[in-house]
Amino acid sequence: MESKLHSGFFHPVLRQIQESSTSISPSNLMYPVFIIYGENKLIAALKPLVAKGLSSILLFGVINSSLKDNTASVADTVKNPVLPAIQLLKKVYPDLLIVCDVCLCGYTDHGHCGILTKDGIIDNEASLKRIAEVALGYAKFGCHVVAPSDMMDGRVKAIKDILHGAGYGSTVSVLSYAAKFASKFYGPFRDAADSAPAFGDRRQYQLPPGSKGLALRAVSRDIEEGADMIMVKPGLAYLDIANEVKRKHSEYPLFMYQVSGEYAMLIHASKAGVFSLKEAALESLTSMRRAGVDVIITYFVPSLLLEWL
């Protein structure tokens, strides 16, 4: 019999059935939030979202430039606004999953993701030690998940080792930015977090955009080192990577970060009348779910939870 397709999706309920594996619910969303020292707007901002089902949050710290140095010495002290925020969140929203981005770029005066040698190149071993110390600092203050985004070789093992040694091996998870690409879509984030490199770029430690093989090797390496969950970043330009990772490592929860540049493109295009923001944003998020992504980190969380879902 000749195959006919229209009879399979002519009705709204049939269309929902065809898309059942791409549904978006609060459990598929994680909200990225920037914490600024001295500001206390976090609890009020999250209240309506938690009431609508927000269950996880990804925290980034933003500090004054005067506190930055070449070793990110402030990152694991109370001068990092993330640390007191963790304790406040646990008190007010005890069921909220608290994830902390672990990187040095927002706390170093040079803006790179690791410790540099005198020649201005990455000192991987020194970077591992410092990144692990920062991860332990977040664990001590009560975060549930540390998420290393630095892309240093061996950082998952370094973090796992220090967490186990300090007694947090079974109570703090590691969400690895396992496949993080040297993307042009990060621009708005770097402005907001004041974390752009003071010189050079991050191509020596972030993946080349066309590198499928390297990306899969990076994911496999981080899994071997003990990562509990894995992430692909950015989003739409790397759906093929997400799909391949999920196919090869289906037993691991897969996260994808719809980064600030992607968010900005959708916002500006909608303001220019190119399309409906709601429909285009939902289409982009649905494509990530279709690729196999379990949790999407997106700045659209307030719109999704309060208006769209």
PDB file of C-alpha atoms in Angstrom, residues 12-256:
ATOM      1  CA  PRO A  12      -3.892  18.066  17.416  1.00  0.00           C
ATOM      2  CA  VAL A  13      -3.748  15.015  19.700  1.00  0.00           C
ATOM      3  CA  LEU A  14      -2.123  12.949  16.940  1.00  0.00           C
ATOM      4  CA  ARG A  15       0.478  15.673  16.528  1.00  0.00           C
ATOM      5  CA  GLN A  16       1.221  15.516  20.244  1.00  0.00           C
ATOM      6  CA  ILE A  17       1.667  11.754  20.005  1.00  0.00           C
ATOM      7  CA  GLN A  18       4.149  12.184  17.153  1.00  0.00           C
ATOM      8  CA  GLU A  19       6.189  14.547  19.327  1.00  0.00           C
ATOM      9  CA  SER A  20       5.927  12.647  22.601  1.00  0.00           C
ATOM     10  CA  SER A  21       9.681  12.221  23.068  1.00  0.00           C
ATOM     11  CA  THR A  22      10.293  15.963  22.649  1.00  0.00           C
ATOM     12  CA  SER A  23       7.964  17.321  25.321  1.00  0.00           C
ATOM     13  CA  ILE A  24       9.290  20.117  27.529  1.00  0.00           C
ATOM     14  CA  SER A  25       8.420  20.192  31.210  1.00  0.00           C
ATOM     15  CA  PRO A  26       9.985  21.973  34.205  1.00  0.00           C
ATOM     16  CA  SER A  27      12.152  18.912  34.854  1.00  0.00           C
ATOM     17  CA  ASN A  28      13.778  19.408  31.425  1.00  0.00           C
ATOM     18  CA  LEU A  29      14.864  22.943  32.263  1.00  0.00           C
ATOM     19  CA  MET A  30      17.723  24.487  34.226  1.00  0.00           C
ATOM     20  CA  TYR A  31      17.914  28.225  34.862  1.00  0.00           C
ATOM     21  CA  PRO A  32      21.324  29.978  34.616  1.00  0.00           C
ATOM     22  CA  VAL A  33      21.605  32.878  37.076  1.00  0.00           C
ATOM     23  CA  PHE A  34      24.349  35.441  37.685  1.00  0.00           C
ATOM     24  CA  ILE A  35      24.957  36.342  41.317  1.00  0.00           C
ATOM     25  CA  ILE A  36      26.320  39.847  41.966  1.00  0.00           C
ATOM     26  CA  TYR A  37      27.920  40.581  45.299  1.00  0.00           C
ATOM     27  CA  GLY A  38      25.802  42.816  47.524  1.00  0.00           C
ATOM     28  CA  GLU A  39      22.558  42.265  45.608  1.00  0.00           C
ATOM     29  CA  ASN A  40      19.733  40.357  47.273  1.00  0.00           C
ATOM     30  CA  LYS A  41      17.208  39.912  44.499  1.00  0.00           C
ATOM     31  CA  LEU A  42      17.703  36.194  44.000  1.00  0.00           C
ATOM     32  CA  ILE A  43      15.009  34.841  46.304  1.00  0.00           C
ATOM     33  CA  ALA A  44      12.316  37.166  45.000  1.00  0.00           C
ATOM     34  CA  ALA A  45      13.264  36.479  41.379  1.00  0.00           C
ATOM     35  CA  LEU A  46      13.054  32.717  41.854  1.00  0.00           C
ATOM     36  CA  LYS A  47       9.843  32.618  43.904  1.00  0.00           C
ATOM     37  CA  PRO A  48       7.338  32.506  40.985  1.00  0.00           C
ATOM     38  CA  LEU A  49       9.559  30.097  39.039  1.00  0.00           C
ATOM     39  CA  VAL A  50       9.886  27.628  41.907  1.00  0.00           C
ATOM     40  CA  ALA A  51       6.123  27.860  42.405  1.00  0.00           C
ATOM     41  CA  LYS A  52       5.692  26.873  38.743  1.00  0.00           C
ATOM     42  CA  GLY A  53       7.994  23.870  39.039  1.00  0.00           C
ATOM     43  CA  LEU A  54      11.569  25.076  38.574  1.00  0.00           C
ATOM     44  CA  SER A  55      13.706  22.312  40.066  1.00  0.00           C
ATOM     45  CA  SER A  56      17.306  23.208  39.188  1.00  0.00           C
ATOM     46  CA  ILE A  57      19.483  26.282  38.888  1.00  0.00           C
ATOM     47  CA  LEU A  58      22.996  26.957  37.586  1.00  0.00           C
ATOM     48  CA  LEU A  59      24.901  29.669  39.466  1.00  0.00           C
ATOM     49  CA  PHE A  60      27.630  31.992  38.194  1.00  0.00           C
ATOM     50  CA  GLY A  61      29.435  34.582  40.296  1.00  0.00           C
ATOM     51  CA  VAL A  62      30.180  38.141  39.185  1.00  0.00           C
ATOM     52  CA  ILE A  63      32.785  40.017  41.236  1.00  0.00           C
ATOM     53  CA  ASN A  64      34.333  43.462  41.131  1.00  0.00           C
ATOM     54  CA  SER A  65      37.438  43.698  38.972  1.00  0.00           C
ATOM     55  CA  SER A  66      39.458  44.897  41.961  1.00  0.00           C
ATOM     56  CA  LEU A  67      39.073  41.440  43.540  1.00  0.00           C
ATOM     57  CA  LYS A  68      40.519  39.570  40.583  1.00  0.00           C
ATOM     58  CA  ASP A  69      44.081  38.247  40.427  1.00  0.00           C
ATOM     59  CA  ASN A  70      46.086  35.693  38.466  1.00  0.00           C
ATOM     60  CA  THR A  71      45.100  32.728  40.651  1.00  0.00           C
ATOM     61  CA  ALA A  72      41.389  33.461  41.184  1.00  0.00           C
ATOM     62  CA  SER A  73      42.048  33.612  44.914  1.00  0.00           C
ATOM     63  CA  VAL A  74      38.571  34.978  45.688  1.00  0.00           C
ATOM     64  CA  ALA A  75      36.707  32.141  43.944  1.00  0.00           C
ATOM     65  CA  ASP A  76      36.480  29.854  46.991  1.00  0.00           C
ATOM     66  CA  THR A  77      35.956  32.577  49.611  1.00  0.00           C
ATOM     67  CA  VAL A  78      32.827  34.376  50.813  1.00  0.00           C
ATOM     68  CA  LYS A  79      33.806  37.306  48.576  1.00  0.00           C
ATOM     69  CA  ASN A  80      32.476  35.121  45.783  1.00  0.00           C
ATOM     70  CA  PRO A  81      28.717  35.850  45.989  1.00  0.00           C
ATOM     71  CA  VAL A  82      27.855  32.307  44.906  1.00  0.00           C
ATOM     72  CA  LEU A  83      28.932  30.837  48.256  1.00  0.00           C
ATOM     73  CA  PRO A  84      26.515  32.736  50.526  1.00  0.00           C
ATOM     74  CA  ALA A  85      23.829  32.370  47.832  1.00  0.00           C
ATOM     75  CA  ILE A  86      24.080  28.580  48.108  1.00  0.00           C
ATOM     76  CA  GLN A  87      23.328  28.682  51.812  1.00  0.00           C
ATOM     77  CA  LEU A  88      20.440  31.110  51.345  1.00  0.00           C
ATOM     78  CA  LEU A  89      18.905  29.018  48.571  1.00  0.00           C
ATOM     79  CA  LYS A  90      19.111  25.826  50.604  1.00  0.00           C
ATOM     80  CA  LYS A  91      17.334  27.525  53.474  1.00  0.00           C
ATOM     81  CA  VAL A  92      14.516  29.094  51.434  1.00  0.00           C
ATOM     82  CA  TYR A  93      14.134  26.478  48.665  1.00  0.00           C
ATOM     83  CA  PRO A  94      15.346  23.195  50.195  1.00  0.00           C
ATOM     84  CA  ASP A  95      14.155  21.060  47.262  1.00  0.00           C
ATOM     85  CA  LEU A  96      15.926  23.099  44.579  1.00  0.00           C
ATOM     86  CA  LEU A  97      18.898  21.392  42.905  1.00  0.00           C
ATOM     87  CA  ILE A  98      21.836  23.822  43.153  1.00  0.00           C
ATOM     88  CA  VAL A  99      24.489  23.540  40.459  1.00  0.00           C
ATOM     89  CA  CYS A 100      27.611  25.732  40.488  1.00  0.00           C
ATOM     90  CA  ASP A 101      29.642  26.529  37.405  1.00  0.00           C
ATOM     91  CA  VAL A 102      33.309  25.908  38.195  1.00  0.00           C
ATOM     92  CA  CYS A 103      35.778  27.984  36.231  1.00  0.00           C
ATOM     93  CA  LEU A 104      38.457  30.563  36.934  1.00  0.00           C
ATOM     94  CA  CYS A 105      37.732  33.017  34.099  1.00  0.00           C
ATOM     95  CA  GLY A 106      35.312  35.198  36.058  1.00  0.00           C
ATOM     96  CA  TYR A 107      37.772  35.529  38.946  1.00  0.00           C
ATOM     97  CA  THR A 108      41.131  36.000  37.196  1.00  0.00           C
ATOM     98  CA  ASP A 109      42.509  39.341  36.083  1.00  0.00           C
ATOM     99  CA  HIS A 110      43.506  37.834  32.729  1.00  0.00           C
ATOM    100  CA  GLY A 111      40.088  36.280  32.023  1.00  0.00           C
ATOM    101  CA  HIS A 112      41.359  32.852  31.029  1.00  0.00           C
ATOM    102  CA  CYS A 113      39.905  29.624  32.388  1.00  0.00           C
ATOM    103  CA  GLY A 114      43.072  28.391  34.074  1.00  0.00           C
ATOM    104  CA  ILE A 115      46.354  29.442  35.635  1.00  0.00           C
ATOM    105  CA  LEU A 116      48.880  30.876  33.187  1.00  0.00           C
ATOM    106  CA  THR A 117      52.633  30.437  32.942  1.00  0.00           C
ATOM    107  CA  LYS A 118      54.910  33.481  32.805  1.00  0.00           C
ATOM    108  CA  ASP A 119      54.711  33.139  29.019  1.00  0.00           C
ATOM    109  CA  GLY A 120      50.923  33.548  29.070  1.00  0.00           C
ATOM    110  CA  ILE A 121      49.981  29.970  28.180  1.00  0.00           C
ATOM    111  CA  ILE A 122      47.863  27.556  30.187  1.00  0.00           C
ATOM    112  CA  ASP A 123      49.596  25.702  33.024  1.00  0.00           C
ATOM    113  CA  ASN A 124      47.342  22.668  33.026  1.00  0.00           C
ATOM    114  CA  GLU A 125      48.595  21.066  36.253  1.00  0.00           C
ATOM    115  CA  ALA A 126      48.415  24.274  38.272  1.00  0.00           C
ATOM    116  CA  SER A 127      44.980  24.902  36.795  1.00  0.00           C
ATOM    117  CA  LEU A 128      43.714  21.474  37.865  1.00  0.00           C
ATOM    118  CA  LYS A 129      44.781  22.069  41.444  1.00  0.00           C
ATOM    119  CA  ARG A 130      43.084  25.452  41.655  1.00  0.00           C
ATOM    120  CA  ILE A 131      39.882  24.349  39.882  1.00  0.00           C
ATOM    121  CA  ALA A 132      39.574  21.366  42.223  1.00  0.00           C
ATOM    122  CA  GLU A 133      39.993  23.682  45.227  1.00  0.00           C
ATOM    123  CA  VAL A 134      37.212  25.920  43.949  1.00  0.00           C
ATOM    124  CA  ALA A 135      34.917  22.928  43.388  1.00  0.00           C
ATOM    125  CA  LEU A 136      35.578  21.785  46.950  1.00  0.00           C
ATOM    126  CA  GLY A 137      34.728  25.284  48.198  1.00  0.00           C
ATOM    127  CA  TYR A 138      31.305  25.065  46.574  1.00  0.00           C
ATOM    128  CA  ALA A 139      30.793  21.591  48.033  1.00  0.00           C
ATOM    129  CA  LYS A 140      31.624  22.805  51.532  1.00  0.00           C
ATOM    130  CA  PHE A 141      28.971  25.501  51.253  1.00  0.00           C
ATOM    131  CA  GLY A 142      26.356  22.936  50.272  1.00  0.00           C
ATOM    132  CA  CYS A 143      25.978  22.856  46.494  1.00  0.00           C
ATOM    133  CA  HIS A 144      24.645  19.610  45.058  1.00  0.00           C
ATOM    134  CA  VAL A 145      26.466  19.615  41.707  1.00  0.00           C
ATOM    135  CA  VAL A 146      29.722  21.176  40.517  1.00  0.00           C
ATOM    136  CA  ALA A 147      29.967  21.859  36.799  1.00  0.00           C
ATOM    137  CA  PRO A 148      33.524  22.393  35.508  1.00  0.00           C
ATOM    138  CA  SER A 149      33.418  24.504  32.351  1.00  0.00           C
ATOM    139  CA  ASP A 150      37.126  25.241  31.979  1.00  0.00           C
ATOM    140  CA  MET A 151      37.993  22.392  29.586  1.00  0.00           C
ATOM    141  CA  MET A 152      41.353  21.682  31.233  1.00  0.00           C
ATOM    142  CA  ASP A 153      42.685  18.170  30.611  1.00  0.00           C
ATOM    143  CA  GLY A 154      41.947  15.960  33.602  1.00  0.00           C
ATOM    144  CA  ARG A 155      39.764  18.319  35.603  1.00  0.00           C
ATOM    145  CA  VAL A 156      36.985  15.812  36.237  1.00  0.00           C
ATOM    146  CA  LYS A 157      39.397  13.371  37.886  1.00  0.00           C
ATOM    147  CA  ALA A 158      41.013  16.169  39.884  1.00  0.00           C
ATOM    148  CA  ILE A 159      37.616  17.298  41.171  1.00  0.00           C
ATOM    149  CA  LYS A 160      36.440  13.768  41.908  1.00  0.00           C
ATOM    150  CA  ASP A 161      39.635  13.023  43.823  1.00  0.00           C
ATOM    151  CA  ILE A 162      39.401  16.113  46.020  1.00  0.00           C
ATOM    152  CA  LEU A 163      35.685  15.580  46.685  1.00  0.00           C
ATOM    153  CA  HIS A 164      36.250  11.948  47.704  1.00  0.00           C
ATOM    154  CA  GLY A 165      39.182  12.917  49.882  1.00  0.00           C
ATOM    155  CA  ALA A 166      37.093  15.514  51.715  1.00  0.00           C
ATOM    156  CA  GLY A 167      34.103  13.222  52.249  1.00  0.00           C
ATOM    157  CA  TYR A 168      31.852  14.605  49.500  1.00  0.00           C
ATOM    158  CA  GLY A 169      32.303  11.784  47.024  1.00  0.00           C
ATOM    159  CA  SER A 170      28.755  10.472  47.409  1.00  0.00           C
ATOM    160  CA  THR A 171      26.939  13.743  48.043  1.00  0.00           C
ATOM    161  CA  VAL A 172      28.190  16.083  45.289  1.00  0.00           C
ATOM    162  CA  SER A 173      27.804  15.250  41.595  1.00  0.00           C
ATOM    163  CA  VAL A 174      29.940  16.390  38.681  1.00  0.00           C
ATOM    164  CA  LEU A 175      28.227  17.774  35.596  1.00  0.00           C
ATOM    165  CA  SER A 176      31.006  18.094  33.056  1.00  0.00           C
ATOM    166  CA  TYR A 177      30.976  20.593  30.213  1.00  0.00           C
ATOM    167  CA  ALA A 178      32.334  17.646  28.299  1.00  0.00           C
ATOM    168  CA  ALA A 179      32.026  19.029  24.764  1.00  0.00           C
ATOM    169  CA  LYS A 180      32.442  22.806  24.949  1.00  0.00           C
ATOM    170  CA  PHE A 181      33.303  24.498  21.682  1.00  0.00           C
ATOM    171  CA  ALA A 182      35.247  27.709  20.971  1.00  0.00           C
ATOM    172  CA  SER A 183      32.105  29.468  19.829  1.00  0.00           C
ATOM    173  CA  LYS A 184      31.240  33.009  18.764  1.00  0.00           C
ATOM    174  CA  PHE A 185      27.858  32.616  20.485  1.00  0.00           C
ATOM    175  CA  TYR A 186      29.275  33.319  23.979  1.00  0.00           C
ATOM    176  CA  GLY A 187      29.659  37.088  23.542  1.00  0.00           C
ATOM    177  CA  PRO A 188      26.715  38.427  25.593  1.00  0.00           C
ATOM    178  CA  PHE A 189      27.554  36.074  28.477  1.00  0.00           C
ATOM    179  CA  ARG A 190      31.151  37.258  28.644  1.00  0.00           C
ATOM    180  CA  ASP A 191      29.979  40.861  28.829  1.00  0.00           C
ATOM    181  CA  ALA A 192      27.472  40.076  31.602  1.00  0.00           C
ATOM    182  CA  ALA A 193      29.957  38.023  33.625  1.00  0.00           C
ATOM    183  CA  ASP A 194      32.919  40.302  32.868  1.00  0.00           C
ATOM    184  CA  SER A 195      34.908  37.207  31.945  1.00  0.00           C
ATOM    185  CA  ALA A 196      36.269  37.906  28.473  1.00  0.00           C
ATOM    186  CA  PRO A 197      40.007  37.162  28.074  1.00  0.00           C
ATOM    187  CA  ALA A 198      42.211  40.207  28.518  1.00  0.00           C
ATOM    188  CA  PHE A 199      44.364  38.915  25.646  1.00  0.00           C
ATOM    189  CA  GLY A 200      44.320  36.049  23.183  1.00  0.00           C
ATOM    190  CA  ASP A 201      41.417  33.653  23.044  1.00  0.00           C
ATOM    191  CA  ARG A 202      40.350  30.242  24.372  1.00  0.00           C
ATOM    192  CA  ARG A 203      40.956  28.156  21.288  1.00  0.00           C
ATOM    193  CA  GLN A 204      43.888  26.378  22.927  1.00  0.00           C
ATOM    194  CA  TYR A 205      41.539  24.651  25.385  1.00  0.00           C
ATOM    195  CA  GLN A 206      38.021  24.861  23.910  1.00  0.00           C
ATOM    196  CA  LEU A 207      37.109  22.569  21.030  1.00  0.00           C
ATOM    197  CA  PRO A 208      37.336  23.668  17.376  1.00  0.00           C
ATOM    198  CA  PRO A 209      33.769  24.082  16.024  1.00  0.00           C
ATOM    199  CA  GLY A 210      34.224  21.410  13.368  1.00  0.00           C
ATOM    200  CA  SER A 211      35.802  18.791  15.632  1.00  0.00           C
ATOM    201  CA  LYS A 212      33.372  15.910  16.007  1.00  0.00           C
ATOM    202  CA  GLY A 213      36.098  13.393  16.802  1.00  0.00           C
ATOM    203  CA  LEU A 214      37.685  15.540  19.502  1.00  0.00           C
ATOM    204  CA  ALA A 215      34.270  16.208  21.027  1.00  0.00           C
ATOM    205  CA  LEU A 216      33.473  12.515  21.315  1.00  0.00           C
ATOM    206  CA  ARG A 217      36.918  11.824  22.771  1.00  0.00           C
ATOM    207  CA  ALA A 218      36.413  14.604  25.324  1.00  0.00           C
ATOM    208  CA  VAL A 219      33.075  13.144  26.379  1.00  0.00           C
ATOM    209  CA  SER A 220      34.479   9.625  26.703  1.00  0.00           C
ATOM    210  CA  ARG A 221      37.456  10.906  28.695  1.00  0.00           C
ATOM    211  CA  ASP A 222      35.260  12.789  31.172  1.00  0.00           C
ATOM    212  CA  ILE A 223      33.031   9.752  31.629  1.00  0.00           C
ATOM    213  CA  GLU A 224      36.085   7.587  32.288  1.00  0.00           C
ATOM    214  CA  GLU A 225      37.251  10.130  34.885  1.00  0.00           C
ATOM    215  CA  GLY A 226      33.960   9.833  36.745  1.00  0.00           C
ATOM    216  CA  ALA A 227      31.585  12.514  35.424  1.00  0.00           C
ATOM    217  CA  ASP A 228      28.035  11.840  36.579  1.00  0.00           C
ATOM    218  CA  MET A 229      26.413  13.931  33.848  1.00  0.00           C
ATOM    219  CA  ILE A 230      27.643  15.451  30.598  1.00  0.00           C
ATOM    220  CA  MET A 231      26.980  18.624  28.645  1.00  0.00           C
ATOM    221  CA  VAL A 232      27.289  19.862  25.090  1.00  0.00           C
ATOM    222  CA  LYS A 233      27.699  23.627  24.624  1.00  0.00           C
ATOM    223  CA  PRO A 234      26.494  25.648  22.676  1.00  0.00           C
ATOM    224  CA  GLY A 235      23.131  24.422  21.420  1.00  0.00           C
ATOM    225  CA  LEU A 236      21.703  24.651  17.911  1.00  0.00           C
ATOM    226  CA  ALA A 237      25.004  24.526  16.013  1.00  0.00           C
ATOM    227  CA  TYR A 238      25.942  21.286  17.813  1.00  0.00           C
ATOM    228  CA  LEU A 239      22.796  19.155  17.745  1.00  0.00           C
ATOM    229  CA  ASP A 240      24.640  16.467  15.795  1.00  0.00           C
ATOM    230  CA  ILE A 241      27.171  16.198  18.615  1.00  0.00           C
ATOM    231  CA  ALA A 242      24.421  15.932  21.225  1.00  0.00           C
ATOM    232  CA  ASN A 243      22.674  13.210  19.247  1.00  0.00           C
ATOM    233  CA  GLU A 244      25.885  11.214  18.792  1.00  0.00           C
ATOM    234  CA  VAL A 245      26.769  11.563  22.473  1.00  0.00           C
ATOM    235  CA  LYS A 246      23.329  10.362  23.545  1.00  0.00           C
ATOM    236  CA  ARG A 247      23.522   7.438  21.163  1.00  0.00           C
ATOM    237  CA  LYS A 248      26.915   6.341  22.494  1.00  0.00           C
ATOM    238  CA  HIS A 249      26.318   7.143  26.176  1.00  0.00           C
ATOM    239  CA  SER A 250      22.571   6.823  26.659  1.00  0.00           C
ATOM    240  CA  GLU A 251      22.992   5.839  30.309  1.00  0.00           C
ATOM    241  CA  TYR A 252      24.289   9.326  31.187  1.00  0.00           C
ATOM    242  CA  PRO A 253      21.991  12.357  31.559  1.00  0.00           C
ATOM    243  CA  LEU A 254      22.726  14.762  28.721  1.00  0.00           C
ATOM    244  CA  PHE A 255      22.569  18.535  29.169  1.00  0.00           C
ATOM    245  CA  MET A 256      22.765  21.241  26.521  1.00  0.00           C
TER     246      MET A 256
END
